[in-house]
Amino acid sequence: MLMAETLLLGAHVSIAGGLDRAVDRATAMGCTAMQIFTRNASRWQAPPLSDRMIKAFRQARAVSNVHFVAAHSSYLINLASPDLGTRQRSLRAFRDELERSCRLGLDALVVHPGAHMGEGTDSGIATVVRSLRTVCSQTDAEVAILLENTAGQGTGLGAAVEELGEIVRAVADERLGLCIDTCHAFAAGYDVRTAAGYARLIDSVDQHLGVAKVQLFHLNDSKKDLASRLDRHEHVGQGMIGREGFRQLMRDGRFIHCPKIIETPPGENNCHALEDLALLKELAG
């Protein structure tokens, strides 16, 4: 069994009022890990990070118990877009996010593989690979780039572990890893409610990427049923996955040191986040 205090466990927290305030919010919830946006996730343009902002964030983190910090990239970024203009904007935005993450001293940057927009899975994967190779060749930032599995809505890529493995192998950059979102996996058809179903997901990851490539988990329950292809997060244990699915993950010795983040709304005075985090610690044993 894991001791709760050894877990790298936390939440996605707001940066309202300054990046350093995010560390304060995470600390108030007892987080040892956290995820943030480094810029407005719904806009292409973003003001640059000032030296003062970077210094304040780094100082706040240094005196906290937050040992892992990831950034989530903008929702506008589509590295698989067949439209040249959209892809170029996506490349610029993603390169900027990677550079911002590096300046802040973050551990990882999470990005969705993107959507092929009707061009087909093979074409979409080829475009993602080209995009990631371009970004990786243009920066030496020592920040892990984590591809997040998706629910499979529309033409989105990365719902199947096989697709993620194909992308990572083709890009062949050691910075590339995997972020597994439990809600997305469930919505994509991986039945993580049971020990057998959870084992099938992780066995597939091991076969196509290797479990060492898993560097972050997003722990979200699902409002929708298995294979719905709908990305609808629910608080841990209150959705269609239920407690047992999360118990399997929290007690998997292969991921003892792998950070785990919740992404649901924290509620007033963080009431919901505190409940979710407490439950996950309980499920860890």
PDB file of N, CA and C in Angstrom, residues 78-126:
ATOM      1  N   ASN A  78      -4.120  22.852 -32.853  1.00  0.00           N
ATOM      2  CA  ASN A  78      -4.422  21.633 -33.599  1.00  0.00           C
ATOM      3  C   ASN A  78      -3.237  21.292 -34.492  1.00  0.00           C
ATOM      4  N   LEU A  79      -2.356  20.469 -33.965  1.00  0.00           N
ATOM      5  CA  LEU A  79      -1.140  20.091 -34.687  1.00  0.00           C
ATOM      6  C   LEU A  79      -1.411  19.143 -35.847  1.00  0.00           C
ATOM      7  N   ALA A  80      -2.667  18.678 -35.967  1.00  0.00           N
ATOM      8  CA  ALA A  80      -3.032  17.768 -37.059  1.00  0.00           C
ATOM      9  C   ALA A  80      -3.822  18.466 -38.157  1.00  0.00           C
ATOM     10  N   SER A  81      -4.036  19.747 -38.023  1.00  0.00           N
ATOM     11  CA  SER A  81      -4.901  20.458 -38.970  1.00  0.00           C
ATOM     12  C   SER A  81      -4.365  20.399 -40.395  1.00  0.00           C
ATOM     13  N   PRO A  82      -5.234  20.078 -41.368  1.00  0.00           N
ATOM     14  CA  PRO A  82      -4.805  20.104 -42.769  1.00  0.00           C
ATOM     15  C   PRO A  82      -4.747  21.529 -43.321  1.00  0.00           C
ATOM     16  N   ASP A  83      -5.325  22.491 -42.596  1.00  0.00           N
ATOM     17  CA  ASP A  83      -5.300  23.889 -43.002  1.00  0.00           C
ATOM     18  C   ASP A  83      -3.965  24.511 -42.606  1.00  0.00           C
ATOM     19  N   LEU A  84      -3.222  24.991 -43.579  1.00  0.00           N
ATOM     20  CA  LEU A  84      -1.873  25.489 -43.332  1.00  0.00           C
ATOM     21  C   LEU A  84      -1.875  26.657 -42.351  1.00  0.00           C
ATOM     22  N   GLY A  85      -2.817  27.574 -42.478  1.00  0.00           N
ATOM     23  CA  GLY A  85      -2.871  28.717 -41.587  1.00  0.00           C
ATOM     24  C   GLY A  85      -3.102  28.315 -40.141  1.00  0.00           C
ATOM     25  N   THR A  86      -4.053  27.412 -39.921  1.00  0.00           N
ATOM     26  CA  THR A  86      -4.336  26.936 -38.566  1.00  0.00           C
ATOM     27  C   THR A  86      -3.139  26.191 -37.999  1.00  0.00           C
ATOM     28  N   ARG A  87      -2.510  25.390 -38.851  1.00  0.00           N
ATOM     29  CA  ARG A  87      -1.360  24.618 -38.367  1.00  0.00           C
ATOM     30  C   ARG A  87      -0.186  25.526 -38.010  1.00  0.00           C
ATOM     31  N   GLN A  88       0.046  26.548 -38.797  1.00  0.00           N
ATOM     32  CA  GLN A  88       1.140  27.467 -38.500  1.00  0.00           C
ATOM     33  C   GLN A  88       0.880  28.229 -37.202  1.00  0.00           C
ATOM     34  N   ARG A  89      -0.362  28.665 -36.997  1.00  0.00           N
ATOM     35  CA  ARG A  89      -0.702  29.326 -35.732  1.00  0.00           C
ATOM     36  C   ARG A  89      -0.547  28.362 -34.565  1.00  0.00           C
ATOM     37  N   SER A  90      -0.926  27.110 -34.799  1.00  0.00           N
ATOM     38  CA  SER A  90      -0.801  26.096 -33.750  1.00  0.00           C
ATOM     39  C   SER A  90       0.655  25.855 -33.402  1.00  0.00           C
ATOM     40  N   LEU A  91       1.503  25.804 -34.426  1.00  0.00           N
ATOM     41  CA  LEU A  91       2.932  25.595 -34.189  1.00  0.00           C
ATOM     42  C   LEU A  91       3.534  26.756 -33.411  1.00  0.00           C
ATOM     43  N   ARG A  92       3.178  27.982 -33.789  1.00  0.00           N
ATOM     44  CA  ARG A  92       3.699  29.147 -33.068  1.00  0.00           C
ATOM     45  C   ARG A  92       3.232  29.138 -31.614  1.00  0.00           C
ATOM     46  N   ALA A  93       1.941  28.846 -31.414  1.00  0.00           N
ATOM     47  CA  ALA A  93       1.398  28.842 -30.056  1.00  0.00           C
ATOM     48  C   ALA A  93       2.013  27.740 -29.210  1.00  0.00           C
ATOM     49  N   PHE A  94       2.191  26.565 -29.805  1.00  0.00           N
ATOM     50  CA  PHE A  94       2.744  25.453 -29.038  1.00  0.00           C
ATOM     51  C   PHE A  94       4.213  25.694 -28.704  1.00  0.00           C
ATOM     52  N   ARG A  95       4.954  26.239 -29.653  1.00  0.00           N
ATOM     53  CA  ARG A  95       6.357  26.577 -29.397  1.00  0.00           C
ATOM     54  C   ARG A  95       6.448  27.620 -28.271  1.00  0.00           C
ATOM     55  N   ASP A  96       5.541  28.596 -28.294  1.00  0.00           N
ATOM     56  CA  ASP A  96       5.509  29.609 -27.235  1.00  0.00           C
ATOM     57  C   ASP A  96       5.207  28.968 -25.889  1.00  0.00           C
ATOM     58  N   GLU A  97       4.258  28.025 -25.871  1.00  0.00           N
ATOM     59  CA  GLU A  97       3.904  27.361 -24.603  1.00  0.00           C
ATOM     60  C   GLU A  97       5.078  26.541 -24.074  1.00  0.00           C
ATOM     61  N   LEU A  98       5.799  25.915 -24.964  1.00  0.00           N
ATOM     62  CA  LEU A  98       6.952  25.124 -24.545  1.00  0.00           C
ATOM     63  C   LEU A  98       8.038  26.033 -23.964  1.00  0.00           C
ATOM     64  N   GLU A  99       8.251  27.163 -24.599  1.00  0.00           N
ATOM     65  CA  GLU A  99       9.252  28.108 -24.105  1.00  0.00           C
ATOM     66  C   GLU A  99       8.825  28.712 -22.767  1.00  0.00           C
ATOM     67  N   ARG A 100       7.540  29.024 -22.614  1.00  0.00           N
ATOM     68  CA  ARG A 100       7.035  29.561 -21.352  1.00  0.00           C
ATOM     69  C   ARG A 100       7.211  28.532 -20.234  1.00  0.00           C
ATOM     70  N   SER A 101       6.898  27.273 -20.548  1.00  0.00           N
ATOM     71  CA  SER A 101       7.037  26.200 -19.561  1.00  0.00           C
ATOM     72  C   SER A 101       8.481  26.058 -19.120  1.00  0.00           C
ATOM     73  N   CYS A 102       9.399  26.187 -20.074  1.00  0.00           N
ATOM     74  CA  CYS A 102      10.824  26.087 -19.762  1.00  0.00           C
ATOM     75  C   CYS A 102      11.258  27.232 -18.854  1.00  0.00           C
ATOM     76  N   ARG A 103      10.861  28.460 -19.174  1.00  0.00           N
ATOM     77  CA  ARG A 103      11.262  29.625 -18.378  1.00  0.00           C
ATOM     78  C   ARG A 103      10.705  29.539 -16.952  1.00  0.00           C
ATOM     79  N   LEU A 104       9.551  28.933 -16.806  1.00  0.00           N
ATOM     80  CA  LEU A 104       8.945  28.795 -15.484  1.00  0.00           C
ATOM     81  C   LEU A 104       9.505  27.607 -14.709  1.00  0.00           C
ATOM     82  N   GLY A 105      10.277  26.759 -15.383  1.00  0.00           N
ATOM     83  CA  GLY A 105      10.848  25.589 -14.726  1.00  0.00           C
ATOM     84  C   GLY A 105       9.847  24.475 -14.531  1.00  0.00           C
ATOM     85  N   LEU A 106       8.864  24.390 -15.427  1.00  0.00           N
ATOM     86  CA  LEU A 106       7.842  23.355 -15.299  1.00  0.00           C
ATOM     87  C   LEU A 106       8.397  21.994 -15.721  1.00  0.00           C
ATOM     88  N   ASP A 107       7.685  20.948 -15.303  1.00  0.00           N
ATOM     89  CA  ASP A 107       8.142  19.590 -15.582  1.00  0.00           C
ATOM     90  C   ASP A 107       7.597  19.026 -16.890  1.00  0.00           C
ATOM     91  N   ALA A 108       6.405  19.478 -17.284  1.00  0.00           N
ATOM     92  CA  ALA A 108       5.780  18.885 -18.463  1.00  0.00           C
ATOM     93  C   ALA A 108       4.777  19.852 -19.088  1.00  0.00           C
ATOM     94  N   LEU A 109       4.526  19.638 -20.380  1.00  0.00           N
ATOM     95  CA  LEU A 109       3.501  20.361 -21.119  1.00  0.00           C
ATOM     96  C   LEU A 109       2.605  19.332 -21.788  1.00  0.00           C
ATOM     97  N   VAL A 110       1.318  19.403 -21.484  1.00  0.00           N
ATOM     98  CA  VAL A 110       0.337  18.443 -22.012  1.00  0.00           C
ATOM     99  C   VAL A 110      -0.316  19.021 -23.265  1.00  0.00           C
ATOM    100  N   VAL A 111      -0.447  18.200 -24.296  1.00  0.00           N
ATOM    101  CA  VAL A 111      -1.092  18.642 -25.531  1.00  0.00           C
ATOM    102  C   VAL A 111      -1.933  17.511 -26.110  1.00  0.00           C
ATOM    103  N   HIS A 112      -3.078  17.865 -26.678  1.00  0.00           N
ATOM    104  CA  HIS A 112      -3.894  16.885 -27.390  1.00  0.00           C
ATOM    105  C   HIS A 112      -3.298  16.671 -28.787  1.00  0.00           C
ATOM    106  N   PRO A 113      -3.361  15.464 -29.317  1.00  0.00           N
ATOM    107  CA  PRO A 113      -2.774  15.210 -30.640  1.00  0.00           C
ATOM    108  C   PRO A 113      -3.389  16.065 -31.742  1.00  0.00           C
ATOM    109  N   GLY A 114      -4.660  16.421 -31.602  1.00  0.00           N
ATOM    110  CA  GLY A 114      -5.314  17.241 -32.614  1.00  0.00           C
ATOM    111  C   GLY A 114      -6.380  16.471 -33.376  1.00  0.00           C
ATOM    112  N   ALA A 115      -7.001  17.150 -34.339  1.00  0.00           N
ATOM    113  CA  ALA A 115      -8.077  16.558 -35.137  1.00  0.00           C
ATOM    114  C   ALA A 115      -7.733  16.632 -36.618  1.00  0.00           C
ATOM    115  N   HIS A 116      -8.055  15.573 -37.350  1.00  0.00           N
ATOM    116  CA  HIS A 116      -7.675  15.524 -38.769  1.00  0.00           C
ATOM    117  C   HIS A 116      -8.664  16.263 -39.673  1.00  0.00           C
ATOM    118  N   MET A 117      -9.797  16.700 -39.127  1.00  0.00           N
ATOM    119  CA  MET A 117     -10.751  17.556 -39.838  1.00  0.00           C
ATOM    120  C   MET A 117     -11.240  16.941 -41.153  1.00  0.00           C
ATOM    121  N   GLY A 118     -11.426  15.635 -41.135  1.00  0.00           N
ATOM    122  CA  GLY A 118     -11.979  14.955 -42.306  1.00  0.00           C
ATOM    123  C   GLY A 118     -10.960  14.378 -43.265  1.00  0.00           C
ATOM    124  N   GLU A 119      -9.674  14.603 -43.022  1.00  0.00           N
ATOM    125  CA  GLU A 119      -8.630  14.098 -43.924  1.00  0.00           C
ATOM    126  C   GLU A 119      -8.290  12.636 -43.679  1.00  0.00           C
ATOM    127  N   GLY A 120      -8.791  12.064 -42.594  1.00  0.00           N
ATOM    128  CA  GLY A 120      -8.520  10.664 -42.299  1.00  0.00           C
ATOM    129  C   GLY A 120      -7.448  10.483 -41.239  1.00  0.00           C
ATOM    130  N   THR A 121      -7.521   9.372 -40.515  1.00  0.00           N
ATOM    131  CA  THR A 121      -6.611   9.120 -39.398  1.00  0.00           C
ATOM    132  C   THR A 121      -5.154   9.066 -39.831  1.00  0.00           C
ATOM    133  N   ASP A 122      -4.856   8.340 -40.894  1.00  0.00           N
ATOM    134  CA  ASP A 122      -3.464   8.203 -41.333  1.00  0.00           C
ATOM    135  C   ASP A 122      -2.866   9.557 -41.704  1.00  0.00           C
ATOM    136  N   SER A 123      -3.622  10.347 -42.429  1.00  0.00           N
ATOM    137  CA  SER A 123      -3.150  11.669 -42.828  1.00  0.00           C
ATOM    138  C   SER A 123      -2.965  12.558 -41.613  1.00  0.00           C
ATOM    139  N   GLY A 124      -3.914  12.482 -40.674  1.00  0.00           N
ATOM    140  CA  GLY A 124      -3.824  13.286 -39.462  1.00  0.00           C
ATOM    141  C   GLY A 124      -2.611  12.946 -38.626  1.00  0.00           C
ATOM    142  N   ILE A 125      -2.341  11.652 -38.477  1.00  0.00           N
ATOM    143  CA  ILE A 125      -1.178  11.218 -37.704  1.00  0.00           C
ATOM    144  C   ILE A 125       0.108  11.699 -38.369  1.00  0.00           C
ATOM    145  N   ALA A 126       0.168  11.597 -39.684  1.00  0.00           N
ATOM    146  CA  ALA A 126       1.363  12.053 -40.412  1.00  0.00           C
ATOM    147  C   ALA A 126       1.589  13.550 -40.187  1.00  0.00           C
TER     148      ALA A 126
END
